[in-house]
mmCIF file of C-alpha atoms and ligand atoms in Angstrom:
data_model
loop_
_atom_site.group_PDB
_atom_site.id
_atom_site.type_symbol
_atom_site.label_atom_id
_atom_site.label_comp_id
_atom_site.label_asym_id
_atom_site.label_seq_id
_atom_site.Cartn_x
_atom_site.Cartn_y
_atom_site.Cartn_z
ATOM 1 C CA UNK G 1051 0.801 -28.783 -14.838
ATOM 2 C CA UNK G 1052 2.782 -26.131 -13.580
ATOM 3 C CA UNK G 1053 0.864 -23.016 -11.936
ATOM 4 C CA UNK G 1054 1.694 -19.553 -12.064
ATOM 5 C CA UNK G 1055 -0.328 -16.140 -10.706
ATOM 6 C CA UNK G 1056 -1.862 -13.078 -12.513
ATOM 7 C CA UNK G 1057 -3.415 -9.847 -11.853
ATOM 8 C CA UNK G 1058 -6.935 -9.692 -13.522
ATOM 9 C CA UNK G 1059 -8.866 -6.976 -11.440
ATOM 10 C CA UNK G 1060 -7.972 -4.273 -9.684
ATOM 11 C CA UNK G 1061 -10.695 -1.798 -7.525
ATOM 12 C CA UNK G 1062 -10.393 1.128 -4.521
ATOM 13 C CA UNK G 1063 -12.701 2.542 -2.064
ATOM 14 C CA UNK G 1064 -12.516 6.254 -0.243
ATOM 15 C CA UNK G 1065 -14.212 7.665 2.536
ATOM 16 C CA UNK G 1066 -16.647 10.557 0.965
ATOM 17 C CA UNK G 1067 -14.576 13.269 3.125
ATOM 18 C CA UNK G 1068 -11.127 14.473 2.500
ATOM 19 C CA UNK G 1069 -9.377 17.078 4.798
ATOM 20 C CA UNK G 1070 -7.220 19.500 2.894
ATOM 21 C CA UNK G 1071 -4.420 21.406 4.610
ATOM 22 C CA UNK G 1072 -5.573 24.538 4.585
ATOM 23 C CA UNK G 1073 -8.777 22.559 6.715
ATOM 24 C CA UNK G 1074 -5.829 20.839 8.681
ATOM 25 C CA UNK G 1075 -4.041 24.275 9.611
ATOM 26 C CA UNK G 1076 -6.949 25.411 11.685
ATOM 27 C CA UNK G 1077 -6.588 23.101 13.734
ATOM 28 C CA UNK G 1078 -3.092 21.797 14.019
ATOM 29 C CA UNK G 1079 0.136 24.305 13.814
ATOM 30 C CA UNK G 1080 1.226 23.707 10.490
ATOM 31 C CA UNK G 1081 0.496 24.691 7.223
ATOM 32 C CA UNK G 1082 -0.346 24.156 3.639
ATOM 33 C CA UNK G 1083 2.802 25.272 2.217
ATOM 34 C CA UNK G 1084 5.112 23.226 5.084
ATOM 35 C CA UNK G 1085 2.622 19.881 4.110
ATOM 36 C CA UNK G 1086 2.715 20.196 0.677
ATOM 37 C CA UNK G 1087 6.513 21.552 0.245
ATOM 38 C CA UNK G 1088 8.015 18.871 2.885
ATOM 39 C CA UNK G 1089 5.539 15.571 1.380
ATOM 40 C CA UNK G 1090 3.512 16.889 -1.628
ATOM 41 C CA UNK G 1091 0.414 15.824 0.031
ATOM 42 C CA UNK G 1092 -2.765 18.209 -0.211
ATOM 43 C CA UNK G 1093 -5.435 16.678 1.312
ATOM 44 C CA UNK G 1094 -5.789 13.169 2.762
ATOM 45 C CA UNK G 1095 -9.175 10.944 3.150
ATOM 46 C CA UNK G 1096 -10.732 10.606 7.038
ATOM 47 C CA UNK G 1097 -13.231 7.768 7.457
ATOM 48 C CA UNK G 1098 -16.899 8.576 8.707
ATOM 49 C CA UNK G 1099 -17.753 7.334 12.243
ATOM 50 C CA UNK G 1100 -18.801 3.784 12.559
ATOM 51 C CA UNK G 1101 -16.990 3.584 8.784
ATOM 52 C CA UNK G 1102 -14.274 0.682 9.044
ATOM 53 C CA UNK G 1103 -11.244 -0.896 7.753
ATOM 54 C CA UNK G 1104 -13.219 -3.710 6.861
ATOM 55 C CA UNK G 1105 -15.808 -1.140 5.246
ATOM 56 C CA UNK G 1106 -13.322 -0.179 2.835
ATOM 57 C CA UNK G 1107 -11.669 -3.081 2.294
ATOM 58 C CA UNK G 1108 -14.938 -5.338 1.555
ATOM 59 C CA UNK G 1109 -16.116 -1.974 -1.012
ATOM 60 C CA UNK G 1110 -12.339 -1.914 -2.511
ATOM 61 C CA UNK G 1111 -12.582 -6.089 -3.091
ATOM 62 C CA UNK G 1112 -15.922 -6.060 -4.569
ATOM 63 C CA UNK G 1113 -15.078 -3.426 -7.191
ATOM 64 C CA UNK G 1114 -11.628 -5.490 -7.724
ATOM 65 C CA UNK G 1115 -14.549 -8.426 -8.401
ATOM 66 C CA UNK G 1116 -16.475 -6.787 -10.605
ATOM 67 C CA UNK G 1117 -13.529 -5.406 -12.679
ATOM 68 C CA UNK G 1118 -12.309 -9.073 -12.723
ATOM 69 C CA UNK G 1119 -15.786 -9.826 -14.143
ATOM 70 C CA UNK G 1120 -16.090 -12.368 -11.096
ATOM 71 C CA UNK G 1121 -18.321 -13.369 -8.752
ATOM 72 C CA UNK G 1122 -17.706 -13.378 -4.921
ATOM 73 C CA UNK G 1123 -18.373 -16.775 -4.914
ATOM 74 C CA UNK G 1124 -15.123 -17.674 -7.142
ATOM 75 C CA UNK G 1125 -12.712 -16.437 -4.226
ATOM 76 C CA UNK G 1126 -11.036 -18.701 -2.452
ATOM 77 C CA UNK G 1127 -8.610 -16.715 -0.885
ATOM 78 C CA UNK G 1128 -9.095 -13.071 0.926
ATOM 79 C CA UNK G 1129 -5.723 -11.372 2.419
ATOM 80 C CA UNK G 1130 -5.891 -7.801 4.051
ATOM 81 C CA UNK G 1131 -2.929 -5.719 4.745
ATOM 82 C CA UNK G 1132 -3.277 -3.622 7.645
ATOM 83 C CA UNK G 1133 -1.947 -2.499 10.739
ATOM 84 C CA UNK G 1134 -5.298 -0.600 11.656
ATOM 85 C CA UNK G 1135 -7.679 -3.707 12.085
ATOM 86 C CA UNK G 1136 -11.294 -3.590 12.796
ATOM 87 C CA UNK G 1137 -10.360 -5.551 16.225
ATOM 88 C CA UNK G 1138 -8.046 -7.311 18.063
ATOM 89 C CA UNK G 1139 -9.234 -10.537 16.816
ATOM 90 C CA UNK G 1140 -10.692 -12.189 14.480
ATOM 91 C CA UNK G 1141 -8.690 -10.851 11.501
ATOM 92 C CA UNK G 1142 -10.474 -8.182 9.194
ATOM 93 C CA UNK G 1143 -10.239 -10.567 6.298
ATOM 94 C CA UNK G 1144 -12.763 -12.880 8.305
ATOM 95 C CA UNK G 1145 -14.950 -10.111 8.508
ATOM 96 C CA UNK G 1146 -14.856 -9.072 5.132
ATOM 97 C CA UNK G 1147 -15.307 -12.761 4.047
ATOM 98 C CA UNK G 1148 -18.669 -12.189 5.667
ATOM 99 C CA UNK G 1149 -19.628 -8.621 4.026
ATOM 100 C CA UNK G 1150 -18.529 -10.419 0.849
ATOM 101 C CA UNK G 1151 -20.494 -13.416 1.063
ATOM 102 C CA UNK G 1152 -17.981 -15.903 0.626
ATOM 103 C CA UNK G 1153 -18.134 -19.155 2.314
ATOM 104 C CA UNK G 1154 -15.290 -21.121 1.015
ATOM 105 C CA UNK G 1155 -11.279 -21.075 1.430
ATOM 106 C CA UNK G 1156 -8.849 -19.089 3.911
ATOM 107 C CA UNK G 1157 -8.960 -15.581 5.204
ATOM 108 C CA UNK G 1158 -6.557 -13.856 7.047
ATOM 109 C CA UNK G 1159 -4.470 -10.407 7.989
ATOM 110 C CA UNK G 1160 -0.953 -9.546 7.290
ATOM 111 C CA UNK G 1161 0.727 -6.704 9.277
ATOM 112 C CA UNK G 1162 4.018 -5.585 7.290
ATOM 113 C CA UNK G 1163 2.592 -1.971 7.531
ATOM 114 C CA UNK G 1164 3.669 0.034 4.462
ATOM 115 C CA UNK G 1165 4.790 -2.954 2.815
ATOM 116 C CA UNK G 1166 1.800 -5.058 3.483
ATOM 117 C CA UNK G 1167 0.509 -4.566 0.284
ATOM 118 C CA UNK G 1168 3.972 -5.885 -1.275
ATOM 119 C CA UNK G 1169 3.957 -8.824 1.227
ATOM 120 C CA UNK G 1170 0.415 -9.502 0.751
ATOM 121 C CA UNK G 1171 1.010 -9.779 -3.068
ATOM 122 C CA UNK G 1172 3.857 -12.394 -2.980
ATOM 123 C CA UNK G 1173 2.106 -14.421 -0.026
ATOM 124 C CA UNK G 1174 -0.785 -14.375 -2.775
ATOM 125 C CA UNK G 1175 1.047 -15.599 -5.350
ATOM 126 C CA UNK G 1176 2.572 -18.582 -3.679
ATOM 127 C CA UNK G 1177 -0.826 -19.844 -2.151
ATOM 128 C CA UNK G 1178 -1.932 -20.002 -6.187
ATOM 129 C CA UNK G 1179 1.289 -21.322 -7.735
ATOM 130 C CA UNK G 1180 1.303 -24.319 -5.374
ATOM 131 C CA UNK G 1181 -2.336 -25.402 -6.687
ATOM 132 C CA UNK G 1182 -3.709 -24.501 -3.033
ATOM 133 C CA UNK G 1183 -5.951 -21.708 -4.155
ATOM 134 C CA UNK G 1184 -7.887 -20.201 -7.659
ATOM 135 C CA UNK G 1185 -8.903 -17.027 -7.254
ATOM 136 C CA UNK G 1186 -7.476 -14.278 -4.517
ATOM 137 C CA UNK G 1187 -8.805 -11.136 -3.352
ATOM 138 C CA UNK G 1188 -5.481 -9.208 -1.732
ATOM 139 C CA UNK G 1189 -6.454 -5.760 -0.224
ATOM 140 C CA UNK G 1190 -4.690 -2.473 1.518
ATOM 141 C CA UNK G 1191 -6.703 -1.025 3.706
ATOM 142 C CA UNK G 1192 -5.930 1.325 6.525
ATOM 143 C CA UNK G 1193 -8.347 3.741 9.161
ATOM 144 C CA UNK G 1194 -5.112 5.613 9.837
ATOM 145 C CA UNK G 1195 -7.035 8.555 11.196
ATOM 146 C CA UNK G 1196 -7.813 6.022 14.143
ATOM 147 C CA UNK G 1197 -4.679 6.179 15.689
ATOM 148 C CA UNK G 1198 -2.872 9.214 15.208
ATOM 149 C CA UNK G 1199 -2.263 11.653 18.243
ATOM 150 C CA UNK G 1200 -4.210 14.701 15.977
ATOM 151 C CA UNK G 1201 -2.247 17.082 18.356
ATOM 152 C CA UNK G 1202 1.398 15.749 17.205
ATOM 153 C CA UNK G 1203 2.094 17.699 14.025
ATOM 154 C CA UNK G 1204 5.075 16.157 12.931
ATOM 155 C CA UNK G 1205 2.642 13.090 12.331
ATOM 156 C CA UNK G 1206 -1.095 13.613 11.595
ATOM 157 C CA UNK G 1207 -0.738 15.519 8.743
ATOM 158 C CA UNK G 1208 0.620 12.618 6.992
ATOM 159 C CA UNK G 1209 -1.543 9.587 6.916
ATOM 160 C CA UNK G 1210 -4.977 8.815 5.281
ATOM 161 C CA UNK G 1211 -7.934 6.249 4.942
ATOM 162 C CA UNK G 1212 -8.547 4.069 2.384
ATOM 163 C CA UNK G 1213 -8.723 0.404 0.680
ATOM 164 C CA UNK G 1214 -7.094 -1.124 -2.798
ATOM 165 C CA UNK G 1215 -7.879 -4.113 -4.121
ATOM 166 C CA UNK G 1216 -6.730 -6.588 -6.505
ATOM 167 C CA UNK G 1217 -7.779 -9.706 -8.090
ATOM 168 C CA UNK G 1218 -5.346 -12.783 -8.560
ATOM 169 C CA UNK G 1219 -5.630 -15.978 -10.808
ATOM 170 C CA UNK G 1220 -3.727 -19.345 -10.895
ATOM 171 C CA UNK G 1221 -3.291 -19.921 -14.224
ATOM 172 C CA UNK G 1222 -1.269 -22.561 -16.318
ATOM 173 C CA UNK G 1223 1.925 -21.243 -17.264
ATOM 174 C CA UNK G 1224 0.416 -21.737 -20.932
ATOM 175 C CA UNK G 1225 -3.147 -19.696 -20.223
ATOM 176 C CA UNK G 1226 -0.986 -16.786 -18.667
ATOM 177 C CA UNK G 1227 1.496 -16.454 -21.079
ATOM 178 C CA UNK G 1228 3.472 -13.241 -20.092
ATOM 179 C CA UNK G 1229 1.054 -11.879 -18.386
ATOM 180 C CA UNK G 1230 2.392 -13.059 -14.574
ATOM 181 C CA UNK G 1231 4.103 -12.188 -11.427
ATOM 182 C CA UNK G 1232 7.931 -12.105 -12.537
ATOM 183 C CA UNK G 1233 9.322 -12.034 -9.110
ATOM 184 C CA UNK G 1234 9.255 -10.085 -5.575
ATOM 185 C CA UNK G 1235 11.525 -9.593 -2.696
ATOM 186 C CA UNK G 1236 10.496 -9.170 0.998
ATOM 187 C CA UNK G 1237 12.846 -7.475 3.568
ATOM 188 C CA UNK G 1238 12.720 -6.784 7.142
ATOM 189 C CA UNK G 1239 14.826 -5.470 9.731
ATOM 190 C CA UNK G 1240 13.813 -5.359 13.035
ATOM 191 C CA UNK G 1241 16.096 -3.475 14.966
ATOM 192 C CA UNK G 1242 14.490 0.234 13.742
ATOM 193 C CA UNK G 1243 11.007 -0.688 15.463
ATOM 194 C CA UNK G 1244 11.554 2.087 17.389
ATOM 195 C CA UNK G 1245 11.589 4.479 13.877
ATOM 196 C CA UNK G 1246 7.994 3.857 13.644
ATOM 197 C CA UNK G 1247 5.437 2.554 15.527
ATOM 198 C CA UNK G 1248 2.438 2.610 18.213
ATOM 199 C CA UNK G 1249 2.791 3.277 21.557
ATOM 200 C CA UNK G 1250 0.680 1.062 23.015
ATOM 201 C CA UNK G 1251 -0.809 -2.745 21.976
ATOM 202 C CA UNK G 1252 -2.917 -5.523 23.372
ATOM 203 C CA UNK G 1253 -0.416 -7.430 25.032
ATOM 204 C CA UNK G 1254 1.314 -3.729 26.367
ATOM 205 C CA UNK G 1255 -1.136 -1.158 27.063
ATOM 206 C CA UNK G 1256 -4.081 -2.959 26.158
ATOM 207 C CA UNK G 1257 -5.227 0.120 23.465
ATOM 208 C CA UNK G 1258 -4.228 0.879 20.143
ATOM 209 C CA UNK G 1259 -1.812 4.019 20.925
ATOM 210 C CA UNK G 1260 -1.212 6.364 18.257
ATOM 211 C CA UNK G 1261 1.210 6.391 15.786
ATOM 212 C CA UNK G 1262 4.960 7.958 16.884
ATOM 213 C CA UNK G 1263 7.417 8.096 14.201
ATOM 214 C CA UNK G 1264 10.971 9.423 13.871
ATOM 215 C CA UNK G 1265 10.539 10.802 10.309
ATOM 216 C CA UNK G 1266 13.946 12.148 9.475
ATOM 217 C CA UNK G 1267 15.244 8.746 10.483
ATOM 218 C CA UNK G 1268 12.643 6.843 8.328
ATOM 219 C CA UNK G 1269 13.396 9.484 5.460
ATOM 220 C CA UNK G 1270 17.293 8.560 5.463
ATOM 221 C CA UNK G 1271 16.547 4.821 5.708
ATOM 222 C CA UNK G 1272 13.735 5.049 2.704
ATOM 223 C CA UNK G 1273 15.522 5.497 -0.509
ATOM 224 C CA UNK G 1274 18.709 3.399 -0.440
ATOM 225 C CA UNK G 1275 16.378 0.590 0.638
ATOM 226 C CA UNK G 1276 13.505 0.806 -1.108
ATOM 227 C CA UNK G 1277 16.226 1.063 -4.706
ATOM 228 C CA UNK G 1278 17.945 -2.100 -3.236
ATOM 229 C CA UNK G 1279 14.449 -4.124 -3.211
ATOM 230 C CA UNK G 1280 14.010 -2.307 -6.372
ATOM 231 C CA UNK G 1281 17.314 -3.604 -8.272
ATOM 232 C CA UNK G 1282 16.929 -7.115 -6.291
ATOM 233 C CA UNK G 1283 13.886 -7.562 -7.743
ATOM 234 C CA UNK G 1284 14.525 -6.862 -11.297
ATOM 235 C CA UNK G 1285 17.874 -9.030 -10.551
ATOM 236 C CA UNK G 1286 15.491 -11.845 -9.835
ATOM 237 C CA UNK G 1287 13.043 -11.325 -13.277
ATOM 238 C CA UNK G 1288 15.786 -10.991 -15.444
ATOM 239 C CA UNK G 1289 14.471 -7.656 -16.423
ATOM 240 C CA UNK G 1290 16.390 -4.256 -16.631
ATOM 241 C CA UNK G 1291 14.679 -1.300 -14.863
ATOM 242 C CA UNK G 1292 14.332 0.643 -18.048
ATOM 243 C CA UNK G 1293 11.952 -2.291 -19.391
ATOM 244 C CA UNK G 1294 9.357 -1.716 -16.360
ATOM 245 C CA UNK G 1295 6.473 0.920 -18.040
ATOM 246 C CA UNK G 1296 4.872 1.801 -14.343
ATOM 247 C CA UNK G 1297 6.929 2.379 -10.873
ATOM 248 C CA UNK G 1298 4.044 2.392 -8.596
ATOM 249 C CA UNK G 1299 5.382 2.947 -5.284
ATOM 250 C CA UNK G 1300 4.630 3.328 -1.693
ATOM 251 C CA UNK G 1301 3.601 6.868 -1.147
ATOM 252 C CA UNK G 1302 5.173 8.433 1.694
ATOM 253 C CA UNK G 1303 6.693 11.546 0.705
ATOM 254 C CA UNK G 1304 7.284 12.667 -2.602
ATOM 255 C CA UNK G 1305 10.691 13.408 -1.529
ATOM 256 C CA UNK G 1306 11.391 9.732 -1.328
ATOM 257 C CA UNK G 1307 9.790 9.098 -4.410
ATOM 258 C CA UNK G 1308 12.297 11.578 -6.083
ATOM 259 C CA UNK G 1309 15.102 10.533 -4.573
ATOM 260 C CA UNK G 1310 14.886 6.688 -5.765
ATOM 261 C CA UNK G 1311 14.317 8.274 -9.070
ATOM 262 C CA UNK G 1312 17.394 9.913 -8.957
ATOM 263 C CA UNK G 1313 19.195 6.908 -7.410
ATOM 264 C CA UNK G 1314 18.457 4.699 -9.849
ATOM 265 C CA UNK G 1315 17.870 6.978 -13.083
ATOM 266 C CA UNK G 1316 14.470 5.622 -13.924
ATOM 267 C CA UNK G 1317 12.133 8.122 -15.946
ATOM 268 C CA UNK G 1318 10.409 10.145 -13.846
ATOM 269 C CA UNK G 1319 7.074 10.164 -16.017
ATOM 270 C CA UNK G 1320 6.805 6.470 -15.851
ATOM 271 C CA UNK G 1321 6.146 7.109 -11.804
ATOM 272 C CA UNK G 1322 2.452 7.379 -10.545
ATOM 273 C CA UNK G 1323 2.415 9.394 -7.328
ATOM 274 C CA UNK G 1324 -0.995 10.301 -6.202
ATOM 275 C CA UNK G 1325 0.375 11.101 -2.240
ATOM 276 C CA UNK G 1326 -1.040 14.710 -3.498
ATOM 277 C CA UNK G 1327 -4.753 13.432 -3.174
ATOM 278 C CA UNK G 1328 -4.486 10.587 -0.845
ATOM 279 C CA UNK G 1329 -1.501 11.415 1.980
ATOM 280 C CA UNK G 1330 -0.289 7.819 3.087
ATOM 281 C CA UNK G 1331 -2.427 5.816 2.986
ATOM 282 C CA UNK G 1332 -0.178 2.423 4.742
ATOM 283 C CA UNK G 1333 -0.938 -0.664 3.222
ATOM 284 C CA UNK G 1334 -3.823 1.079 1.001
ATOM 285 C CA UNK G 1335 -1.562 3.344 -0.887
ATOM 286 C CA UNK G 1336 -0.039 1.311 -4.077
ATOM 287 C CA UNK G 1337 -3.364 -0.313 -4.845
ATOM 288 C CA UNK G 1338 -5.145 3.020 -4.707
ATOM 289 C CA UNK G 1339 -2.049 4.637 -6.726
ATOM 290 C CA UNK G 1340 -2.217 1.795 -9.129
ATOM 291 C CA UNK G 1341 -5.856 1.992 -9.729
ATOM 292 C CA UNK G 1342 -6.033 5.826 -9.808
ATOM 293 C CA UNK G 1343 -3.442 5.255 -12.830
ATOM 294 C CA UNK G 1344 -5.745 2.590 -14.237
ATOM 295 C CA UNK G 1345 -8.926 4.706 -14.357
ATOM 296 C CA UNK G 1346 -7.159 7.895 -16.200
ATOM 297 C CA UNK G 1347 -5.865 5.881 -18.471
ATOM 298 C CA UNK G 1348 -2.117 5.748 -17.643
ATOM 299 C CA UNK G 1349 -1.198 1.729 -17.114
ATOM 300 C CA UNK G 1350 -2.893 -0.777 -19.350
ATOM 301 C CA UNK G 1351 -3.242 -4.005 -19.590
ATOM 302 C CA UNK G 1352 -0.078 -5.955 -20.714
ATOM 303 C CA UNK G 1353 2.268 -3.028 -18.851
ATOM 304 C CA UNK G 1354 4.931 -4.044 -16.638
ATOM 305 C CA UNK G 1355 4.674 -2.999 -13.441
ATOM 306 C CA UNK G 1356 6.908 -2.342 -10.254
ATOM 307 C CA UNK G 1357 5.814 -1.892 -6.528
ATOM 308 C CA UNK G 1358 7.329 -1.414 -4.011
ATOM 309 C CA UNK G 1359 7.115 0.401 -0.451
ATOM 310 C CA UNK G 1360 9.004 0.424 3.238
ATOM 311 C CA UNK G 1361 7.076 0.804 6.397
ATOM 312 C CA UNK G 1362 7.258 0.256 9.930
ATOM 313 C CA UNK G 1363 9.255 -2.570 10.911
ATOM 314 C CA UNK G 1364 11.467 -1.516 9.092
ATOM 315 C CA UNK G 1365 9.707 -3.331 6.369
ATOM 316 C CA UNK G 1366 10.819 -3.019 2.839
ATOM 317 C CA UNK G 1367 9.808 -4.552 -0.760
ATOM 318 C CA UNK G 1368 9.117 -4.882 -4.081
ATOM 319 C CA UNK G 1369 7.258 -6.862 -6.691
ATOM 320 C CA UNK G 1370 7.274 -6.937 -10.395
ATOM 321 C CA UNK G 1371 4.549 -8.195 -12.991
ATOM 322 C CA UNK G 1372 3.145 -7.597 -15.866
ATOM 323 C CA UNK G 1373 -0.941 -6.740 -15.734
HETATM 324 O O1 LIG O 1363 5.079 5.301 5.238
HETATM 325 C C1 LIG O 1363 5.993 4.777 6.148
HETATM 326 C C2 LIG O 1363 7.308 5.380 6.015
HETATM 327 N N1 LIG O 1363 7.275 6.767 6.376
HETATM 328 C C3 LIG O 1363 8.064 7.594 5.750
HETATM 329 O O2 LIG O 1363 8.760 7.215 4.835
HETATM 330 C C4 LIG O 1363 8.145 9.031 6.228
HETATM 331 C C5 LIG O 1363 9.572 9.482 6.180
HETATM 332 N N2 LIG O 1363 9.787 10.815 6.708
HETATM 333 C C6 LIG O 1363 9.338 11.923 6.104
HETATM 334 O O3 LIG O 1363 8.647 11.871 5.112
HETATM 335 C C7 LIG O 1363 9.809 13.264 6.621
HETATM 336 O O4 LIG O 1363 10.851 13.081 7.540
HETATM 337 C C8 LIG O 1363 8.665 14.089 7.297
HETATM 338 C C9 LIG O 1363 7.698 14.586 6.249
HETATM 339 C C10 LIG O 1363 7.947 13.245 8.315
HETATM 340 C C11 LIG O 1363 9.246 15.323 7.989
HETATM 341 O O5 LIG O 1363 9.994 16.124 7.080
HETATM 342 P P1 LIG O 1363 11.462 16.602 7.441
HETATM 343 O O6 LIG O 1363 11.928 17.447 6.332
HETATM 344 O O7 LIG O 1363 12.265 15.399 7.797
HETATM 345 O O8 LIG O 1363 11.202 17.531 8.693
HETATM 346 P P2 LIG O 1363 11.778 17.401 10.172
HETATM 347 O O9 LIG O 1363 11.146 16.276 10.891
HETATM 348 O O10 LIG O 1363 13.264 17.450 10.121
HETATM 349 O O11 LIG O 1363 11.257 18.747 10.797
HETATM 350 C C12 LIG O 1363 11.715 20.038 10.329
HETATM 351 C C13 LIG O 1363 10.986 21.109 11.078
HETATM 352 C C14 LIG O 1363 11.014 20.931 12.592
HETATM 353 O O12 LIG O 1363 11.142 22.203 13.184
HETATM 354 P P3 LIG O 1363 12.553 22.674 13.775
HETATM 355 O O13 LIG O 1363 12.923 21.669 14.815
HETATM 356 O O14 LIG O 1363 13.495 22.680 12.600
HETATM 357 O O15 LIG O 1363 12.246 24.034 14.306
HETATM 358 C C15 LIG O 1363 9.639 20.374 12.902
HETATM 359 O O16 LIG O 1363 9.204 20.689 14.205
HETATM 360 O O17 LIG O 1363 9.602 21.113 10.703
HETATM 361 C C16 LIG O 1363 8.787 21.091 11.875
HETATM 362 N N3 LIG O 1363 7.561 20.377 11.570
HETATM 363 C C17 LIG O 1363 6.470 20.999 11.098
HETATM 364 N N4 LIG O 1363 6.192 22.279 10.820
HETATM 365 C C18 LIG O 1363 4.968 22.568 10.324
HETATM 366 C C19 LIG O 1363 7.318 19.052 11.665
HETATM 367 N N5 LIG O 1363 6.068 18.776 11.259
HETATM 368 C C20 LIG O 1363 5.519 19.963 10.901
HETATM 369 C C21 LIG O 1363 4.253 20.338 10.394
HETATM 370 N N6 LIG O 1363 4.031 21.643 10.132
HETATM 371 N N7 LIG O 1363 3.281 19.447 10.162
#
């Protein structure tokens, strides 16, 4: 009986405290009106001491669960996206397991950055479509805050914490009907590691480093990628752009986000960008965009849906399903 994936629960999780600009400008030399005319972000979330990725990430899965109407005990499958890890080793999904209870099936990290959440997603699906596992739990979650230089302006007023969630089903092709992952398409080119990244590692400096980035580079190399993955995708589901109800993408810059929109001519209403109230949140950011659009009523079930992101790497993506 042939398998396929769907989305059946989606959740988030914040830190309590978020750190406008104005706050930001006190301390940093920048300002509200550079931040929010250069990236359209306003305030971004900072976790608590002794809160952690895995804090998030277990509170983000467990209100995916509940929207699901699931137990923890019917997951058989935990990924987390991050490149801000609780520790060096094990991964944070094996420590989330534990917060979550769950005893059975596989746990483990992916690191694609931005795009985690994209490659998390299709790494998901494929796991249930061969039969190997029921019921995912695929999460975003970042403690950016962690490792960026807070002096370096041209970086720490971008990033944010946070965790997003969602729940994924192998179901016959029959039980799903339309309602399934149509396709995704995973890029990576690692020559422009030096675009973005940490300086410093375990097997380099031995600490985390903080985050350097050179943004006007990234910026250039954002939206003629990120419209490729865009149009590849669709290519791949048969389905024209102007079908897709929701672009939910990576949030970066807003700039970005308006540029694909003008690259490819999609309707600018049908794009959820929350950047305003989260900054970039990594691997957290399209789950928490998705489910911020969920909760106010803007995407509902039986919506098609496009991600996509690009992140350090480079990494690039997109996915495409219908919730
Ligand atoms: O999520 C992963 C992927 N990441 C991205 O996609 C980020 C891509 N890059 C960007 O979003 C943008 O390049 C930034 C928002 C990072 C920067 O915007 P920009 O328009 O490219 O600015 P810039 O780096 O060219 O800097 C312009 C000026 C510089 O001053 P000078 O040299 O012209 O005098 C910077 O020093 O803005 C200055 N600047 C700031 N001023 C006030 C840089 N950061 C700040 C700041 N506050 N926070």
């Amino acid at each position: 009986m042939p398998f396929t994936a769907a989305i059946v629960g989606s959740g988030i999780a914040l830190p309590a405290h978020a750190v406008t600009n104005e706050e930001l400008s006190k301390t940093v030399d920048t300002s509200d009106e550079w931040i929010t005319e250069r990236t359209g972000i306003r305030q971004r979330y900072v976790a608590a001491e002794g809160q952690y990725t895995s804090d998030l990430a277990a509170e983000a899965a467990r209100n995916a669960i509940a929207d699901a109407g699931l137990e923890s005990g019917d997951i058989d499958l935990i990924i987390v996206a991050t490149a801000t890890p609780d520790l060096t080793f094990p991964a944070t999904a094996a420590i989330v397991q534990a917060k979550l209870g769950v005893k059975q099936g596989a746990a483990f990290d992916v690191n694609a950055v931005c795009t985690g959440f994209v490659y998390a997603l299709s790494i998901a699906e494929k796991f249930l479509i061969s039969g190997q596992n029921k019921t995912a739990v695929i999460i975003g979650a970042e403690t950016f805050s962690r490792i960026l230089d807070w002096e370096d302006r041209r970086t720490c007023v971008l990033f944010g914490d946070g965790a997003g969630a969602f729940v994924m089903t192998r179901k016959t092709v029959e039980e799903a009907g339309d309602r399934t992952i149509k396709a995704s398409h995973l890029r990576c080119d690692g020559s422009m590691v030096d675009l973005l990244y940490t300086d410093g590692g375990v097997s380099t400096t031995g600490k985390a480093g903080h985050v350097k980035m050179e943004g006007n580079k990234v910026f250039r190399e954002a939206v003629d990628r990120i419209s490729g993955a865009m149009v590849e995708t669709a290519k791949i589901a048969d389905i024209a752009l102007s079908e897709v109800d929701w672009f939910v993408p990576h949030q970066a810059n807003q700039r970005i986000i308006g540029g694909v929109v003008r690259k490819l001519g999609i309707d600018g209403d049908k794009v959820v960008a929350t950047i305003g109230q989260h900054g970039n949140t990594s691997a957290a950011s399209i789950p928490l965009a998705f489910h911020t659009a969920r909760d106010d009523g803007r995407i509902k079930k039986g919506d098609l849906i496009m991600i996509e992101g690009m992140g350090g790497g480079l990494t690039w993506g997109a996915a495409l399903f219908r919730f």
